[in-house]
Amino acid sequence: MSMRPIVLRCRAALEEGREKAREQHRSGTPGMQVSTLLADVYDDVVLDIWHEAIREHATDERLTGLSLIAHGGFGRRDLAPYSDADLMLLTTPKAESLATKIAGNLQKDIGDSGIDPGFSFRSSSEACRMSWEDPVIYSSLAESRLLAGSLRLYSKYFYAFRHGAMRRSTAIVKQVVAARRAERAKWGDTAYLLRPNVKRSRGALRDIQLIRWIGFARYGETDLERLLKLGALPEEDYRHLRQAYAFMLRLRHELHFREGKSMDVLDRGTQLEIAEAWGYTGTEGMLPVEQFMQDYFDNTRNIRYAAAYFVDDAQSRPLINRAVESILSKEISEHVRMGPAHIWVPKEYVEKFATNLPDVLRLMSLANQHCRRITHQTWQTIRHAMQDRVSTPPDDETIEAFLLLLSRPGRLAPLVRRLHELRIIEQLIPEFKRMRGLLQFNAYHKYTVDAHSFRAIEAATELQNDKGGMGRRYRRLADKRLLHLALLIHDIGKGYEEDHCIVGARIARKTAERLNLDPVTAETLEWLVRKHLAVNVVAFRHDLSDPQIVLSFAAEVGSIRRLELLVVHTYADLVAVGPGVATDWKVNLIEDLYKRTRRYFDSGSLPGSPDDPEIELKRSEVREQLQQLDSYERCTKLLDRMPLSLLSLADSDCLAKQIEMVACNLAAGALCTSTYDPRFNAIRYTVVRREDEHSIGTFARATGVLSTSGLVILRAQIEMVGNLAWDNYWVADSECTDDNAVDSRTEGICASVCHLLDSPDEPLPAYRRKWDSQNSREGDSVNVLPRKVVFDNETVDRYTILSFFAYDEVGLLYRIAATLAELRVVLHFAKIDTHLDQVADVFYVSEQDGSKFTRSERRAEIRNALLSMGD
């Protein structure tokens, strides 16, 4: 069916307008001007269709009862190239039948022209009533403007709507803020997300709109400049908002033009492309994309701060609440009063108080000590005073007040964020300025470096009420300021070419001198920053049942005090990386390393040694389970050879069943069993096979079957028990959605594993040369870190430790295993784990004669083969 002439005409006008807007955007025209051009184009298209829709009703008196109103983004005129157009046909009761006739054609023709319309028709009273009930409708109609129709009807409606909103401002502000909070929870409740939504994440365009919506309810105005003139918006906030608004509009235009459709998510691949297109060149130790994203975060942070204070002003506590707080308050320090919920400086002292940095830090310390919020009025005065304050090197009084603030958990994290907002931290620690909005360009970290540091402090202080072992360790720390300071600066060395731990340690030493820390505390701070990844390296990549590993780690740590500091620091750092990163698997490994090292400090007992009580306890429990079996002697011989790493992998009952199965059935060939492991919410496959000489091929063949069966291998651990290869794999299986089908599915996979292991002449399964990505938009272009292969002949005596670092992709573990098998590399132990988008696979390996890989030519052969996989 051919389109109507009006539709064809409007489609052509829209395409021409978008192309003109694209040319202006590419030439560097400011974002607001491009938006205005697009709004003019949309206006022309909609009005053309409107006039066509009413043409046959030109003499109908009912037309005076209709008004076509643009609202939302269309009403604001800050459109992006492929924005939708929110329209409301306002009608009187007499004109309702005519509105129904016009609305159908209007909506259809606008949609056919290439604009996605959000369309409604309502009476004035209906629009107002729905707005008071629904904050989303209110926020959209607050941005209303007349497009066509009766000016008299529109004016009457808008007058009623505006004054109705102002009368209900308290309730409306509360509803709008709650709706925005819910939206942020979905799209990102921090301005420092590494894959943000430029419209809906915190600090994005929606927060500027939030100011407008609240401004309309409180003052009857949405325009930022008018809010400035009314004194509702500080001049500095207005200036920052204007600058950020221009940046965000330009960025949103860029995303729409690149996609040729509505697109508001700034993914990592697009970040790289835009950084290049916009001419970012990078600096030493900072990629162009990181430089671009730092600008993005600077702007979103300014939006977030301005919006937060505007919301606070709008939600100031009612007079009666403040009166009750004042009556029940008491003076807890000079010029500082505290009530049941808040702490503040009285009006007559606050102006002078706010200009004195030691006093401000003392107030924050008191707020932290007593877990009180600083009143909005006091904080606003401090904020304005600190913005005008000339930065000077901190004196002893300032330093003492800062360290006192860091010494208690309380509400430390939000208070430190406020110090960052005021740029006070960088006055005390100048190097912290580089961390502001610094991007970590990988999917492992979810936040910028500064935001990650604050979240690490938050994770630590939350341990104050934790009833587990980590909470007890945190509460035992006598000097919590040391831990909190270390968490604040532990990543301060990022953004340089040199290893960030080494750079950070140097900065930590300077920081300790600047903050007048005593020599012992200064040395510990430097050590903690330099070694803050040590627990991760040992716990996640090494065999904790090897006494040599624990002994080496204990020597590196040196004392129980440092051990507890480092373990709590590691936990908080891990939690702060992002949601779901501190899995039970990782936390259990950290706990395991802590307990083994602590036991060594307390008693001199090492894991796996003859006097290790953990081994004998577990073996005794398993022996009890095996006592009634005819195969008891065979089973106990096998049990006595099992390393601690396998003994601690499963409960005694499960381990006894595995040992019985192996002792009684291994003569028939390879064995494979599966069980659900609730610790990891994953299926664990255990594969056991007798190796005549060395473990070559079992790992490759088992991973081959698992990978080509559509399983995602989440982690793996391989061991040797005498001449038995004993491997465990934890997998996710998207095909096991039906509980009834799980058994048949896992049985089939186990049978396939055993068949391939028992058929040495059968070739390994073919793997795909092209690998699917979790996000098709984020291909190889975002993988800016190269693959790396590291050989370590120093850590353990018997084996070479081979570490492989890369971005994860489907089938990668299988390809590694197959490559090592082809190179006749003997595997003795392995720990494989995935950190969201990156893998760190560690293998204890040797040559076939049991020797280490000492020849540089042989190491180069293995390294080149692993690095070139898939090329």
Coordinates of N, CA and C in Angstrom, one line a residue, residues 715-792:
R715 N 35.5 -22.1 36.3 CA 36.7 -22.3 37.0 C 37.1 -23.7 37.0
A716 N 38.4 -24.0 37.2 CA 38.9 -25.4 37.1 C 40.0 -25.5 38.1
Q717 N 40.2 -26.7 38.6 CA 41.3 -27.1 39.4 C 41.8 -28.5 39.1
I718 N 43.0 -28.6 38.7 CA 43.5 -30.0 38.4 C 44.6 -30.3 39.4
E719 N 44.7 -31.6 39.7 CA 45.6 -32.2 40.7 C 46.2 -33.5 40.2
M720 N 47.2 -33.9 40.8 CA 47.8 -35.3 40.6 C 47.7 -36.0 42.0
V721 N 47.1 -37.2 42.0 CA 47.1 -38.0 43.2 C 47.9 -39.3 42.9
G722 N 49.2 -39.3 43.2 CA 50.0 -40.4 42.7 C 50.0 -40.3 41.2
N723 N 49.6 -41.4 40.5 CA 49.6 -41.4 39.1 C 48.2 -41.2 38.5
L724 N 47.3 -40.6 39.3 CA 45.9 -40.2 38.9 C 45.8 -38.7 38.6
A725 N 45.3 -38.4 37.5 CA 44.9 -37.0 37.2 C 43.5 -36.9 37.8
W726 N 43.4 -35.9 38.6 CA 42.1 -35.7 39.4 C 41.7 -34.2 39.2
D727 N 40.8 -34.0 38.2 CA 40.5 -32.6 37.8 C 39.0 -32.3 38.1
N728 N 38.8 -31.1 38.5 CA 37.5 -30.5 38.8 C 37.2 -29.3 38.0
Y729 N 36.0 -29.3 37.4 CA 35.5 -28.2 36.6 C 34.2 -27.7 37.1
W730 N 34.0 -26.4 37.3 CA 32.7 -25.8 37.6 C 32.2 -25.1 36.4
V731 N 31.0 -25.4 36.0 CA 30.5 -25.0 34.7 C 29.1 -24.4 34.9
A732 N 28.7 -23.5 33.9 CA 27.4 -23.0 33.8 C 26.8 -23.7 32.5
D733 N 25.6 -24.2 32.6 CA 25.0 -24.9 31.5 C 23.6 -24.3 31.2
S734 N 23.5 -23.5 30.2 CA 22.3 -22.8 29.8 C 21.2 -23.8 29.4
E735 N 21.6 -25.0 29.0 CA 20.6 -26.0 28.5 C 19.9 -26.7 29.7
C736 N 20.5 -26.6 30.9 CA 19.9 -27.3 32.0 C 18.8 -26.4 32.7
T737 N 17.8 -26.0 32.0 CA 16.7 -25.2 32.5 C 15.6 -26.0 33.1
D738 N 15.5 -27.2 32.7 CA 14.5 -28.1 33.2 C 15.1 -29.1 34.2
D739 N 14.7 -29.1 35.5 CA 15.3 -30.0 36.5 C 15.3 -31.4 36.1
N740 N 14.2 -31.8 35.4 CA 14.1 -33.2 35.0 C 15.1 -33.6 34.0
A741 N 15.6 -32.6 33.2 CA 16.5 -32.9 32.1 C 18.0 -32.9 32.6
V742 N 18.3 -32.4 33.8 CA 19.6 -32.2 34.3 C 20.4 -33.6 34.3
D743 N 19.8 -34.6 34.9 CA 20.5 -35.9 35.1 C 20.8 -36.5 33.7
S744 N 19.9 -36.5 32.8 CA 20.2 -37.1 31.5 C 21.3 -36.3 30.7
R745 N 21.2 -35.0 30.9 CA 22.2 -34.1 30.3 C 23.6 -34.3 30.8
T746 N 23.7 -34.3 32.2 CA 25.0 -34.5 32.8 C 25.6 -35.9 32.5
E747 N 24.7 -36.9 32.6 CA 25.1 -38.3 32.3 C 25.7 -38.4 30.9
G748 N 25.1 -37.7 29.9 CA 25.5 -37.8 28.6 C 26.9 -37.1 28.4
I749 N 27.1 -36.0 29.1 CA 28.4 -35.3 29.0 C 29.5 -36.1 29.7
C750 N 29.1 -36.7 30.9 CA 30.1 -37.6 31.6 C 30.5 -38.8 30.7
A751 N 29.6 -39.3 30.0 CA 29.9 -40.5 29.1 C 30.8 -40.0 27.9
S752 N 30.5 -38.8 27.4 CA 31.4 -38.3 26.3 C 32.8 -38.0 26.8
V753 N 32.9 -37.5 28.0 CA 34.3 -37.3 28.6 C 35.0 -38.6 28.7
C754 N 34.4 -39.6 29.3 CA 35.0 -40.9 29.5 C 35.4 -41.5 28.1
H755 N 34.5 -41.4 27.2 CA 34.8 -42.0 25.8 C 36.0 -41.4 25.2
L756 N 36.1 -40.1 25.3 CA 37.3 -39.4 24.6 C 38.6 -39.7 25.4
L757 N 38.5 -39.8 26.7 CA 39.7 -40.1 27.5 C 40.2 -41.5 27.3
D758 N 39.2 -42.4 27.0 CA 39.6 -43.8 26.8 C 39.9 -44.2 25.4
S759 N 39.8 -43.2 24.5 CA 40.1 -43.4 23.1 C 41.2 -42.5 22.7
P760 N 42.5 -42.8 23.0 CA 43.6 -42.0 22.8 C 43.9 -41.6 21.3
D761 N 43.4 -42.5 20.4 CA 43.6 -42.3 19.0 C 42.6 -41.3 18.4
E762 N 41.5 -41.1 19.1 CA 40.5 -40.2 18.6 C 40.9 -38.8 18.7
P763 N 40.8 -38.0 17.6 CA 41.2 -36.6 17.7 C 40.4 -35.7 18.7
L764 N 41.0 -34.7 19.1 CA 40.3 -33.7 20.0 C 39.1 -33.1 19.2
P765 N 38.1 -32.8 19.9 CA 36.9 -32.1 19.2 C 37.4 -30.8 18.6
A766 N 36.8 -30.5 17.4 CA 37.2 -29.2 16.7 C 36.5 -28.1 17.5
Y767 N 37.3 -27.0 17.6 CA 36.7 -25.8 18.2 C 36.5 -24.7 17.2
R768 N 35.5 -23.9 17.5 CA 35.2 -22.8 16.5 C 36.3 -21.8 16.4
R769 N 36.5 -21.3 15.2 CA 37.6 -20.3 15.1 C 37.0 -18.9 15.4
K770 N 35.7 -18.7 15.3 CA 35.1 -17.4 15.7 C 34.4 -17.6 17.0
W771 N 34.5 -16.7 17.9 CA 33.9 -16.9 19.3 C 32.9 -15.8 19.5
D772 N 31.8 -16.2 20.1 CA 30.8 -15.2 20.4 C 31.2 -14.4 21.5
S773 N 30.8 -13.1 21.6 CA 31.1 -12.2 22.7 C 29.8 -12.0 23.5
Q774 N 29.9 -11.8 24.8 CA 28.8 -11.5 25.6 C 28.1 -10.2 25.1
N775 N 28.8 -9.3 24.5 CA 28.2 -8.1 23.9 C 28.8 -7.9 22.6
S776 N 28.0 -8.1 21.5 CA 28.5 -8.1 20.2 C 29.1 -6.7 19.8
R777 N 28.7 -5.7 20.5 CA 29.2 -4.4 20.2 C 30.6 -4.2 20.8
E778 N 31.0 -5.0 21.7 CA 32.3 -4.9 22.4 C 33.2 -6.0 21.9
G779 N 33.7 -5.9 20.7 CA 34.6 -6.9 20.2 C 36.0 -6.7 20.6
D780 N 36.9 -7.2 19.8 CA 38.3 -7.1 20.1 C 38.8 -5.7 20.3
S781 N 38.1 -4.7 19.7 CA 38.7 -3.3 19.8 C 38.8 -2.8 21.2
V782 N 37.9 -3.4 22.2 CA 38.0 -2.9 23.5 C 39.1 -3.6 24.4
N783 N 39.6 -4.6 23.8 CA 40.6 -5.4 24.6 C 42.0 -4.7 24.4
V784 N 42.2 -3.6 25.1 CA 43.4 -2.8 24.9 C 44.6 -3.4 25.7
L785 N 44.4 -4.3 26.5 CA 45.6 -4.9 27.2 C 46.0 -6.2 26.5
P786 N 47.3 -6.4 26.2 CA 47.7 -7.5 25.5 C 47.7 -8.8 26.3
R787 N 47.6 -10.0 25.6 CA 47.8 -11.2 26.3 C 49.2 -11.3 26.9
K788 N 49.3 -12.0 28.0 CA 50.6 -12.1 28.6 C 50.9 -13.5 29.2
V789 N 52.1 -14.0 29.0 CA 52.5 -15.3 29.5 C 53.7 -15.1 30.4
V790 N 53.6 -15.6 31.6 CA 54.7 -15.4 32.6 C 55.2 -16.7 33.1
F791 N 56.5 -16.9 33.1 CA 57.1 -18.1 33.7 C 57.7 -17.8 35.1
D792 N 57.5 -18.6 36.1 CA 58.1 -18.4 37.4 C 58.8 -19.7 37.9

